[in-house]
């Protein structure tokens, strides 16, 4: 039998999904081991192997494909532990990273310190050169100066170099010359050239992406190579792919060249799983995906069956953080996961997050030394978790430690431990509702007309409260919810994307020049496809223009209906497509205004698997009575005796009315009073919201 393994290493847990030849998913879960990722990965894979009834060595030997997602790059950026990196920029423009985009989220808040640039100003070096916007050389590259500067970088101990020259996207000659000098003077030192990574206009975005990518190269090259070696030593001989922020997978070699695409690669897989599960349950093509992990709550949307992409992914606060710049799956994160810490601010108000207990020491209930109250501790106090059945009995929860932690907050606000725990959970839910509003209501999407697909180990605790607040009637909690991102990798394709700037106004549209750009993009993608071992035959290429109404600031991805602009109707069809996209997002259609396309991009997708086929609908019937009950709190001062159902005791078609608790080995579903849940013919939970 041939298996496929997908791994998602989060801040708290490492999730593993193993699929067999029949398409059945088996989940493994283990605490993440930050010092050596493979230890946690091996433990999670061993957990899945135990459920399958096979030895770990046999499972690895019979696996043909392993897909890996990691938070290593994201954590390195957040903790400022990436490589010591220098930025080489055009003389006269050393402050591009310092100035960022010149704004802040609250422009009238003068208490906020000016943000630090990603690369310190003292690590930015000016190079004499200048190319104009037409690609003409205004000032030749001062080769002697550049050589001297690069040699100095080696003497100062820089580990990576980012090169971002003004208008290199119009003519990359000077960046290429500097790249050759780096290889000559500092052989082995990794570097990134901006025109190769992200050839788009807007200097800060290009410089920020280049700086981030270069700083990650030493770390991610070592990490991915070490992981590959660990897997080979453990007996795995199959293919290894890595999930990317572009909503697909790529090879280790490909991501070593562009490690920036590993930032947020785990959360990017959740929408891939969500749309597949929504289709499986025949619930439509508009999906809100909610992924509640131990550290963060990640939320995104799928529109008309397509993932949404953005170049506005900020690491940290908007405007004052660091901008990723690349076209990535649009997933927003807030610090409101199962490990998020509850605390009282100086004004006496309760807060939840963004601080997290992580996996070390973890929530107090984990019994590993944590003392601060978290959302998971609140769920334990409320009776939602069985302390003897957490992770299927592999981890014993410390109820008294959870109560002591929550009591610290309860004393400060003058409520009972149980009432405080419910307020912690409710406050976390409110934060999640607000985050969903940012990607739906604020973007012109009505949550009531969408399907929620919930995932993450903590998703089942409060997803019903969230759906009720939003007014959503269609809610799916997959049976692989606790490993939603890892499950998304099972559905993912190999994805590669190329982009190139060419500003093209609609009133002077030059089809020939645009087609030349599209030709170059296709050539790059086909070259990538040909490098895939044994793959590349079943593929598609999607093409987009990043367009806006003349005078607007931000662009919208507009799909091209044809491969090239050849016929008389191709350009009008493209412009109509932009009007449609603009109307859907902003509820405004201005057919008489000229349209300006800033850049063009093409996305290659190579199929790795066939989509799941839905099972026939199951006949709905009341579930058999539960053999056990447990006191649980739902906001009242006294508990209710609640029936407890084990997932393995339920059959497809079973319907359970709340209040009730359903316990999976890797997650818990809380069915609140006056709500219900039924199990579909595909084995997933369909939630009925009051």
XYZ file of C-alpha atoms in Angstrom:
690
model
C 0.000 0.000 0.000
C 1.273 3.490 -0.852
C 0.753 6.288 1.673
C 0.990 10.052 1.454
C 2.038 12.062 4.514
C 1.495 15.776 5.116
C 3.013 17.601 8.084
C 2.191 21.028 9.517
C 4.452 22.280 12.308
C 2.651 24.972 14.263
C 3.660 27.041 17.258
C 2.143 24.537 19.709
C 1.383 21.273 17.898
C 2.784 19.380 14.937
C -0.077 17.924 12.876
C 0.260 14.945 10.564
C -2.273 13.546 8.096
C -1.635 10.172 6.459
C -3.783 9.171 3.484
C -3.922 5.644 2.107
C -4.729 4.434 -1.395
C -8.465 4.594 -0.608
C -8.221 8.269 0.352
C -8.852 7.668 4.061
C -7.202 10.184 6.381
C -5.473 9.239 9.639
C -4.365 12.034 11.983
C -1.293 12.147 14.185
C -0.514 14.925 16.619
C 2.384 15.827 18.888
C 3.799 18.856 20.651
C 6.141 20.871 18.431
C 9.833 20.601 19.304
C 11.284 24.009 18.347
C 14.931 23.061 18.858
C 14.733 20.139 16.451
C 11.576 20.015 14.366
C 12.054 16.393 13.292
C 11.570 15.090 16.850
C 8.008 16.405 17.028
C 7.366 15.351 13.437
C 8.530 11.804 14.081
C 6.366 11.586 17.200
C 3.289 12.774 15.268
C 3.946 10.350 12.389
C 4.406 7.540 14.933
C 1.058 8.489 16.474
C -0.632 8.140 13.060
C 1.201 4.855 12.421
C -0.132 3.518 15.709
C -3.701 4.248 14.605
C -3.006 2.525 11.275
C -1.563 -0.507 13.042
C 1.793 -0.329 11.255
C 5.321 0.303 12.476
C 6.787 3.764 11.937
C 9.577 2.327 9.780
C 7.075 0.467 7.594
C 4.916 3.562 7.182
C 7.887 5.645 6.049
C 9.100 2.934 3.697
C 5.667 2.612 2.036
C 5.110 6.376 1.671
C 5.659 7.843 -1.788
C 5.152 11.550 -1.019
C 5.703 13.723 2.069
C 4.554 17.351 2.090
C 5.957 19.590 4.805
C 4.677 22.921 6.094
C 6.602 24.950 8.619
C 6.413 28.091 10.748
C 10.213 28.263 11.002
C 10.528 31.209 8.589
C 7.661 33.138 10.187
C 9.069 32.614 13.675
C 12.528 33.750 12.555
C 11.084 37.028 11.268
C 8.903 37.643 14.323
C 11.711 36.869 16.781
C 14.340 38.773 14.739
C 16.503 35.654 14.550
C 17.037 35.593 10.788
C 20.507 36.000 9.289
C 22.560 39.181 9.607
C 21.713 40.756 6.253
C 23.003 43.746 4.287
C 20.937 45.748 1.805
C 22.574 47.180 -1.316
C 20.517 49.966 -2.860
C 20.841 52.759 -5.410
C 22.844 55.739 -4.160
C 20.462 58.380 -2.847
C 17.779 55.892 -1.769
C 19.030 54.335 1.473
C 15.839 54.945 3.466
C 13.380 52.834 1.490
C 12.996 50.318 4.342
C 13.051 53.039 6.997
C 10.154 55.009 5.514
C 8.094 51.878 4.701
C 4.810 53.086 3.137
C 4.656 56.205 5.261
C 1.623 55.385 7.370
C 0.302 53.810 10.535
C -2.977 52.171 11.416
C -4.017 54.957 13.800
C -2.597 58.206 12.379
C -3.519 60.243 15.497
C -1.754 57.976 17.974
C 1.501 59.762 18.784
C 2.427 57.442 21.640
C 3.709 54.807 19.222
C 7.443 54.665 18.590
C 8.647 54.935 15.011
C 8.989 51.370 13.689
C 12.374 49.823 13.063
C 13.174 48.816 9.473
C 13.587 45.119 8.709
C 17.273 45.715 7.935
C 18.815 48.428 10.144
C 19.739 51.661 8.384
C 23.391 51.109 9.356
C 23.330 47.830 7.405
C 22.172 49.568 4.216
C 24.881 50.420 1.684
C 24.523 52.754 -1.291
C 25.917 51.737 -4.678
C 26.572 54.302 -7.395
C 24.297 53.393 -10.328
C 21.027 54.589 -11.863
C 18.598 53.200 -14.429
C 15.461 55.139 -15.329
C 11.888 53.912 -15.675
C 12.413 53.255 -19.397
C 15.347 50.930 -18.705
C 17.980 53.403 -19.902
C 21.286 53.681 -18.030
C 21.573 57.153 -16.483
C 24.595 56.435 -14.256
C 26.757 53.372 -15.025
C 27.420 50.908 -12.214
C 30.575 51.850 -10.308
C 32.101 48.370 -10.359
C 35.154 49.281 -8.264
C 33.002 50.791 -5.534
C 30.613 47.852 -5.590
C 33.481 45.363 -5.312
C 34.963 47.269 -2.348
C 31.577 47.429 -0.599
C 30.945 43.711 -1.050
C 34.391 42.850 0.298
C 33.619 45.001 3.326
C 30.425 43.049 3.948
C 32.471 39.897 4.306
C 34.800 41.580 6.788
C 31.807 42.744 8.846
C 30.384 39.227 9.077
C 27.196 39.610 7.055
C 25.553 36.250 6.337
C 23.286 37.287 3.451
C 22.881 40.153 0.986
C 19.745 41.757 -0.476
C 20.125 43.778 -3.690
C 17.359 46.183 -4.692
C 18.174 48.873 -7.249
C 15.792 51.505 -8.524
C 14.025 50.396 -11.727
C 15.888 47.104 -11.983
C 12.545 45.706 -13.126
C 12.928 47.768 -16.316
C 16.572 46.766 -16.829
C 18.213 44.224 -14.464
C 21.761 44.630 -15.825
C 23.197 46.344 -12.739
C 21.634 43.895 -10.275
C 22.980 41.003 -12.313
C 26.462 42.555 -12.319
C 26.369 42.928 -8.547
C 25.174 39.334 -8.211
C 28.230 38.197 -10.192
C 30.490 40.307 -7.979
C 29.022 38.724 -4.829
C 29.726 35.245 -6.203
C 33.266 36.307 -7.069
C 34.173 38.189 -3.872
C 32.072 36.279 -1.305
C 31.512 32.807 -2.771
C 28.897 30.847 -0.852
C 27.211 33.877 0.729
C 23.509 33.739 -0.283
C 21.963 36.779 -1.930
C 18.651 37.837 -3.478
C 18.177 40.107 -6.498
C 14.893 42.003 -6.367
C 14.084 41.727 -10.083
C 14.312 37.932 -9.896
C 12.178 37.588 -6.767
C 9.395 40.124 -7.229
C 9.627 42.186 -10.442
C 6.858 44.669 -9.636
C 6.633 48.426 -9.135
C 6.540 50.043 -5.667
C 10.035 50.279 -4.313
C 9.289 49.536 -0.648
C 7.381 46.363 -1.395
C 10.116 45.050 -3.637
C 12.857 46.000 -1.175
C 10.988 44.523 1.790
C 10.389 41.194 0.040
C 14.018 41.062 -1.117
C 15.333 41.799 2.367
C 13.113 39.156 3.983
C 13.984 36.539 1.386
C 17.729 37.097 1.668
C 17.640 37.016 5.468
C 15.874 33.658 5.432
C 18.213 31.890 3.029
C 20.905 30.705 5.480
C 18.304 29.574 8.022
C 15.912 27.831 5.627
C 18.640 26.261 3.516
C 20.047 24.611 6.638
C 16.595 23.758 8.014
C 15.268 22.112 4.876
C 18.496 20.232 4.180
C 18.672 19.010 7.793
C 15.053 17.901 7.644
C 15.708 16.032 4.398
C 18.709 14.295 5.991
C 16.710 13.378 9.104
C 13.953 11.863 6.971
C 16.430 9.849 4.899
C 18.169 8.568 8.031
C 14.769 7.530 9.404
C 14.227 5.370 6.314
C 12.068 7.608 4.136
C 13.065 7.401 0.448
C 10.090 9.032 -1.287
C 9.545 12.502 -2.728
C 9.633 15.554 -0.428
C 7.682 18.721 -1.189
C 7.185 21.849 0.917
C 3.967 23.845 1.153
C 4.143 27.496 0.117
C 2.366 30.781 0.727
C 1.094 30.554 -2.871
C -1.408 27.880 -1.842
C 0.472 24.890 -3.224
C 3.707 22.939 -2.929
C 7.187 23.202 -4.339
C 10.461 21.322 -4.205
C 13.111 21.846 -1.551
C 15.485 23.183 -4.194
C 12.879 25.676 -5.389
C 12.213 27.012 -1.911
C 15.862 27.212 -1.008
C 16.068 29.735 -3.854
C 12.958 31.644 -2.683
C 12.447 30.866 1.034
C 10.110 33.832 1.470
C 7.387 31.571 0.073
C 7.610 29.408 3.211
C 6.358 32.322 5.336
C 2.768 31.534 6.289
C 2.868 28.336 4.255
C 0.942 26.335 6.855
C -2.091 28.639 7.146
C -2.157 28.977 3.333
C -3.183 25.322 3.120
C -6.330 25.745 5.240
C -8.386 27.366 2.407
C -7.323 24.534 0.094
C -8.853 22.041 2.534
C -11.898 24.251 3.150
C -13.052 24.525 -0.467
C -12.613 20.791 -0.969
C -14.698 19.981 2.115
C -17.385 22.498 1.132
C -17.655 20.920 -2.311
C -17.723 17.471 -0.765
C -20.747 18.494 1.325
C -22.359 20.343 -1.619
C -22.333 23.634 0.295
C -21.154 25.982 -2.415
C -18.089 27.801 -3.675
C -18.039 30.720 -1.194
C -16.266 29.668 1.980
C -15.012 31.259 5.187
C -12.169 29.201 6.625
C -11.473 29.455 10.360
C -8.349 27.709 11.640
C -7.985 27.842 15.434
C -4.581 26.625 16.496
C -2.737 26.745 19.766
C -1.114 30.130 19.084
C -3.249 31.964 16.505
C -6.667 32.139 14.901
C -6.265 32.245 11.110
C -9.136 33.293 8.863
C -9.559 33.642 5.104
C -12.142 33.393 2.356
C -12.621 31.457 -0.867
C -14.662 33.286 -3.515
C -16.389 31.508 -6.351
C -14.239 28.473 -5.669
C -10.947 30.394 -6.002
C -8.411 31.180 -3.301
C -7.970 34.877 -2.605
C -4.479 36.336 -2.947
C -2.934 39.524 -1.656
C 0.344 41.425 -1.782
C -0.600 43.126 1.503
C 0.531 40.452 3.953
C 2.087 42.298 6.885
C 4.226 40.568 9.478
C 3.223 42.597 12.486
C 0.888 45.619 12.514
C -0.283 47.051 9.213
C 2.007 49.837 7.922
C 4.419 49.569 10.862
C 5.290 45.879 10.526
C 7.204 44.331 7.650
C 5.499 43.714 4.323
C 5.870 40.332 2.661
C 5.161 41.822 -0.776
C 4.745 38.546 -2.664
C 1.397 37.358 -3.984
C 0.297 35.030 -1.168
C -2.922 33.357 -0.065
C -4.809 35.982 1.934
C -4.990 34.575 5.470
C -5.237 36.950 8.427
C -4.004 35.947 11.878
C -4.784 37.186 15.381
C -3.376 36.005 18.688
C -6.478 34.163 19.876
C -5.731 30.441 19.805
C -6.103 27.746 22.410
C -2.867 28.833 24.070
C -3.674 32.570 24.100
C -3.250 34.079 27.549
C -6.035 35.943 29.390
C -4.945 39.011 31.370
C -6.228 42.219 32.937
C -5.005 45.531 31.519
C -4.225 48.713 33.469
C -7.820 49.868 33.085
C -9.204 46.710 34.682
C -10.483 45.209 31.413
C -9.976 41.556 30.534
C -7.926 40.812 27.419
C -7.137 37.606 25.549
C -3.861 37.377 23.602
C -1.851 38.123 21.624
C 0.628 36.503 24.039
C 0.564 32.723 23.883
C 1.799 29.977 26.176
C 3.018 28.105 23.059
C 4.117 24.497 23.472
C 6.777 25.279 26.078
C 5.595 25.541 28.811
C 2.116 25.514 27.274
C -1.215 26.153 29.035
C -1.359 25.446 32.764
C -3.560 22.404 32.145
C -0.715 20.726 30.234
C 1.136 20.235 33.514
C 4.467 21.412 32.103
C 5.009 24.403 34.332
C 2.668 26.936 32.749
C 0.867 29.161 35.258
C -0.940 31.805 33.200
C -4.596 31.282 32.208
C -5.293 30.417 28.569
C -8.333 29.650 26.432
C -7.551 25.933 26.783
C -7.482 26.288 30.574
C -10.895 27.973 30.401
C -12.283 25.031 28.382
C -10.949 22.615 31.022
C -12.580 24.604 33.843
C -15.893 24.624 31.943
C -15.779 20.831 31.675
C -15.478 20.709 27.897
C -12.303 18.582 27.909
C -11.988 15.160 29.463
C -8.662 15.356 31.328
C -8.131 11.627 30.782
C -8.891 11.678 27.020
C -6.953 14.680 25.703
C -5.209 13.675 22.459
C -7.005 10.353 22.765
C -5.555 9.758 26.234
C -1.940 10.449 25.279
C -1.813 13.563 27.477
C -3.212 13.909 30.998
C -4.641 17.346 31.740
C -4.149 18.996 35.116
C -7.582 20.352 36.070
C -6.430 21.896 39.344
C -3.589 23.759 37.620
C -6.122 25.147 35.103
C -8.437 26.274 37.906
C -5.582 27.968 39.771
C -4.556 29.839 36.618
C -8.073 31.023 35.794
C -8.656 31.935 39.445
C -5.906 34.562 39.208
C -8.097 36.486 36.760
C -11.333 35.613 38.595
C -10.069 37.276 41.779
C -9.288 40.476 39.907
C -12.738 40.780 38.304
C -14.761 39.432 41.235
C -16.398 36.437 39.530
C -16.367 32.706 40.107
C -13.774 30.581 38.348
C -16.432 29.097 36.033
C -17.963 32.472 35.140
C -14.493 33.853 34.442
C -13.653 30.877 32.240
C -16.798 31.423 30.155
C -15.933 35.112 29.788
C -12.439 34.187 28.592
C -13.955 31.902 25.968
C -16.548 34.510 24.956
C -13.920 37.232 24.633
C -11.782 34.992 22.434
C -14.871 34.298 20.301
C -15.542 38.037 19.944
C -11.988 38.599 18.717
C -12.452 35.823 16.160
C -15.772 37.292 14.957
C -14.030 40.629 14.469
C -11.239 38.996 12.479
C -13.793 37.267 10.240
C -15.498 40.623 9.674
C -12.207 42.078 8.430
C -11.961 39.546 5.587
C -15.682 39.343 4.782
C -17.834 42.384 5.558
C -14.953 44.830 5.048
C -14.176 43.167 1.697
C -17.763 43.097 0.408
C -18.556 39.489 1.396
C -21.749 38.620 3.295
C -20.934 35.914 5.886
C -24.594 34.811 5.909
C -24.241 33.720 2.286
C -21.059 31.716 2.878
C -20.188 28.355 4.368
C -17.895 28.223 7.386
C -15.347 25.412 7.378
C -13.728 25.227 10.799
C -10.414 23.635 11.637
C -7.629 23.568 14.163
C -7.360 21.652 17.389
C -9.408 24.256 19.296
C -11.997 24.922 16.570
C -14.800 22.831 18.021
C -14.792 24.639 21.357
C -16.460 27.845 20.155
C -17.191 27.649 16.426
C -20.922 27.404 17.119
C -20.823 30.658 19.114
C -18.942 32.347 16.262
C -21.350 31.090 13.568
C -24.361 32.215 15.600
C -22.950 35.723 15.997
C -22.264 35.950 12.243
C -25.630 34.492 11.248
C -24.052 31.669 9.232
C -26.327 28.691 8.627
C -23.906 26.367 6.819
C -21.039 25.194 9.033
C -18.775 22.195 8.456
C -16.348 20.784 10.996
C -14.369 18.138 9.077
C -13.339 14.946 10.834
C -9.769 16.096 10.120
C -10.453 19.540 11.614
C -7.660 19.318 14.162
C -5.146 19.153 11.284
C -6.873 21.357 8.700
C -3.712 22.811 7.191
C -2.052 19.396 7.006
C -5.237 18.055 5.389
C -5.107 20.897 2.859
C -1.691 19.667 1.747
C -3.332 16.389 0.781
C -5.458 18.307 -1.748
C -2.747 20.731 -2.872
C -1.090 21.009 -6.270
C 2.463 21.948 -7.081
C 2.228 25.705 -7.613
C 4.692 28.174 -9.107
C 4.070 31.816 -9.900
C 5.907 34.388 -11.995
C 5.154 38.086 -12.373
C 6.474 41.047 -14.350
C 5.648 44.725 -14.331
C 4.336 46.382 -17.477
C 2.068 49.374 -16.933
C -0.632 49.257 -19.571
C -3.556 51.740 -19.706
C -6.774 50.528 -21.302
C -7.005 53.540 -23.636
C -3.561 52.763 -25.111
C -3.531 48.997 -24.770
C -0.594 47.411 -26.612
C -1.482 43.742 -27.052
C 1.862 42.902 -28.613
C 3.889 44.127 -25.613
C 1.578 42.370 -23.161
C 1.843 39.132 -25.122
C 5.636 39.374 -24.991
C 5.446 39.587 -21.196
C 3.055 36.627 -21.055
C 5.433 34.644 -23.272
C 8.298 35.273 -20.852
C 6.196 34.272 -17.865
C 5.138 31.048 -19.577
C 8.748 30.239 -20.492
C 9.803 30.499 -16.843
C 6.911 28.328 -15.658
C 7.518 25.652 -18.280
C 11.203 25.583 -17.335
C 10.168 25.005 -13.711
C 7.702 22.293 -14.771
C 10.321 20.429 -16.763
C 12.511 20.227 -13.656
C 9.848 18.292 -11.733
C 10.897 14.627 -11.501
C 8.267 12.403 -13.065
C 5.592 15.124 -12.989
C 4.386 18.002 -15.067
C 2.071 16.375 -17.609
C -1.229 17.224 -15.881
C -0.966 20.982 -15.458
C -2.810 24.244 -15.970
C -1.593 27.842 -16.210
C -3.766 30.722 -15.033
C -2.955 34.274 -16.093
C -3.875 37.529 -14.375
C -3.470 41.235 -14.646
C -3.041 43.315 -11.495
C -5.303 46.188 -12.456
C -7.019 49.256 -11.025
C -9.078 52.229 -12.128
C -6.772 55.095 -13.110
C -5.956 57.086 -9.979
C -6.581 54.256 -7.540
C -3.790 53.005 -5.294
C -4.322 49.243 -4.989
C -4.814 46.621 -7.675
C -7.173 43.685 -8.064
C -6.254 40.336 -9.596
C -8.169 40.138 -12.864
C -8.228 36.787 -14.699
C -7.469 36.552 -18.402
C -10.046 34.556 -20.326
C -7.544 33.753 -23.097
C -3.880 32.755 -23.143
C -2.947 35.784 -25.236
C -4.563 38.972 -26.536
C -5.141 37.940 -30.134
C -8.718 38.614 -31.255
C -10.573 41.922 -31.349
C -12.757 40.951 -28.406
C -9.970 39.808 -26.054
C -9.142 43.234 -24.598
C -12.812 44.251 -24.010
C -13.402 40.877 -22.334
C -10.447 41.482 -20.020
C -11.671 44.981 -19.137
C -15.175 43.654 -18.452
C -13.641 41.044 -16.154
C -11.975 43.825 -14.167
C -15.271 45.718 -13.845
C -16.873 42.497 -12.556
C -14.131 41.931 -9.970
C -14.231 45.559 -8.817
C -18.012 45.454 -8.461
C -17.862 42.218 -6.461
C -15.244 43.569 -4.044
C -16.298 47.226 -3.721
C -19.909 47.207 -5.012
C -18.876 49.875 -7.555
C -18.734 49.521 -11.344
C -17.387 52.483 -13.324
C -17.461 51.282 -16.913
C -16.494 54.711 -18.293
C -13.259 55.060 -16.331
C -9.948 53.988 -17.864
C -8.234 50.940 -16.361
C -4.530 50.708 -15.636
C -2.845 47.306 -15.390
C 0.359 47.585 -13.368
C 1.768 44.083 -13.711
C 1.025 40.658 -15.161
C 1.414 37.261 -13.560
C 0.970 33.601 -14.414
C 0.365 30.728 -11.998
C 1.283 27.137 -12.839
C -0.565 24.292 -11.115
C 0.575 20.688 -11.503
C -1.944 18.161 -10.194
C -0.834 15.801 -7.427
C -4.117 14.014 -6.764
C -7.717 13.616 -7.871
C -10.476 15.517 -5.988
C -12.500 13.586 -3.423
C -15.764 12.037 -4.555
C -18.739 12.686 -2.230
C -20.546 9.791 -0.606
C -24.339 9.523 -0.850
C -26.226 11.552 1.794
C -26.783 9.624 5.016
C -30.230 9.090 6.498
C -30.494 11.403 9.508
C -31.510 9.739 12.776
C -31.065 10.425 16.466
C -27.796 9.192 17.898
C -27.854 6.396 20.428
C -27.955 7.575 24.009
C -24.615 8.413 25.581
C -23.258 6.087 28.222
C -21.562 8.884 30.175
C -22.337 12.418 31.304
C -20.223 15.287 32.621
C -21.073 18.600 34.281
C -20.377 21.497 31.904
C -20.902 25.262 32.216
C -22.497 27.344 29.455
C -22.522 30.778 31.069
C -24.780 29.999 34.000
C -23.589 29.806 37.593
C -24.581 26.149 37.837
C -23.451 23.311 35.556
C -25.624 21.154 33.291
C -25.243 17.387 33.061
C -24.154 16.899 29.457
C -23.995 13.645 27.461
C -20.519 12.746 26.203
C -20.173 10.998 22.831
C -17.053 9.335 21.504
C -16.614 9.864 17.750
C -15.967 6.166 17.122
C -19.378 5.309 18.622
C -21.267 7.533 16.165
C -22.422 6.407 12.724
C -23.039 8.484 9.625
C -26.436 10.132 9.774
C -26.389 10.467 13.567
C -27.939 13.681 14.873
C -27.107 15.031 18.330
C -28.982 17.857 20.019
C -27.202 20.165 22.442
C -26.013 20.531 25.007
C -23.557 17.738 24.287
C -19.852 17.041 23.890
C -18.346 14.996 21.037
C -14.816 13.784 21.650
C -12.463 13.010 18.797
C -8.972 11.785 19.587
C -7.471 15.097 18.482
C -10.274 17.629 19.022
C -13.482 18.246 20.956
C -16.769 19.564 19.565
C -18.971 21.487 21.993
C -22.643 21.408 20.967
C -24.217 24.339 22.793
C -27.798 24.402 24.147
C -30.489 24.793 21.479
C -28.030 23.800 18.762
C -27.398 20.459 17.060
C -24.951 18.530 14.884
C -25.328 15.702 12.384
C -22.744 13.474 10.745
C -22.789 13.589 6.943
C -22.442 10.680 4.569
C -18.791 11.702 4.186
C -18.190 11.465 7.927
C -17.941 15.207 8.636
C -19.875 17.231 11.223
C -22.611 19.512 9.903
C -23.494 22.062 12.562
C -27.004 23.402 13.068
C -26.949 26.874 14.592
C -29.870 28.244 16.601
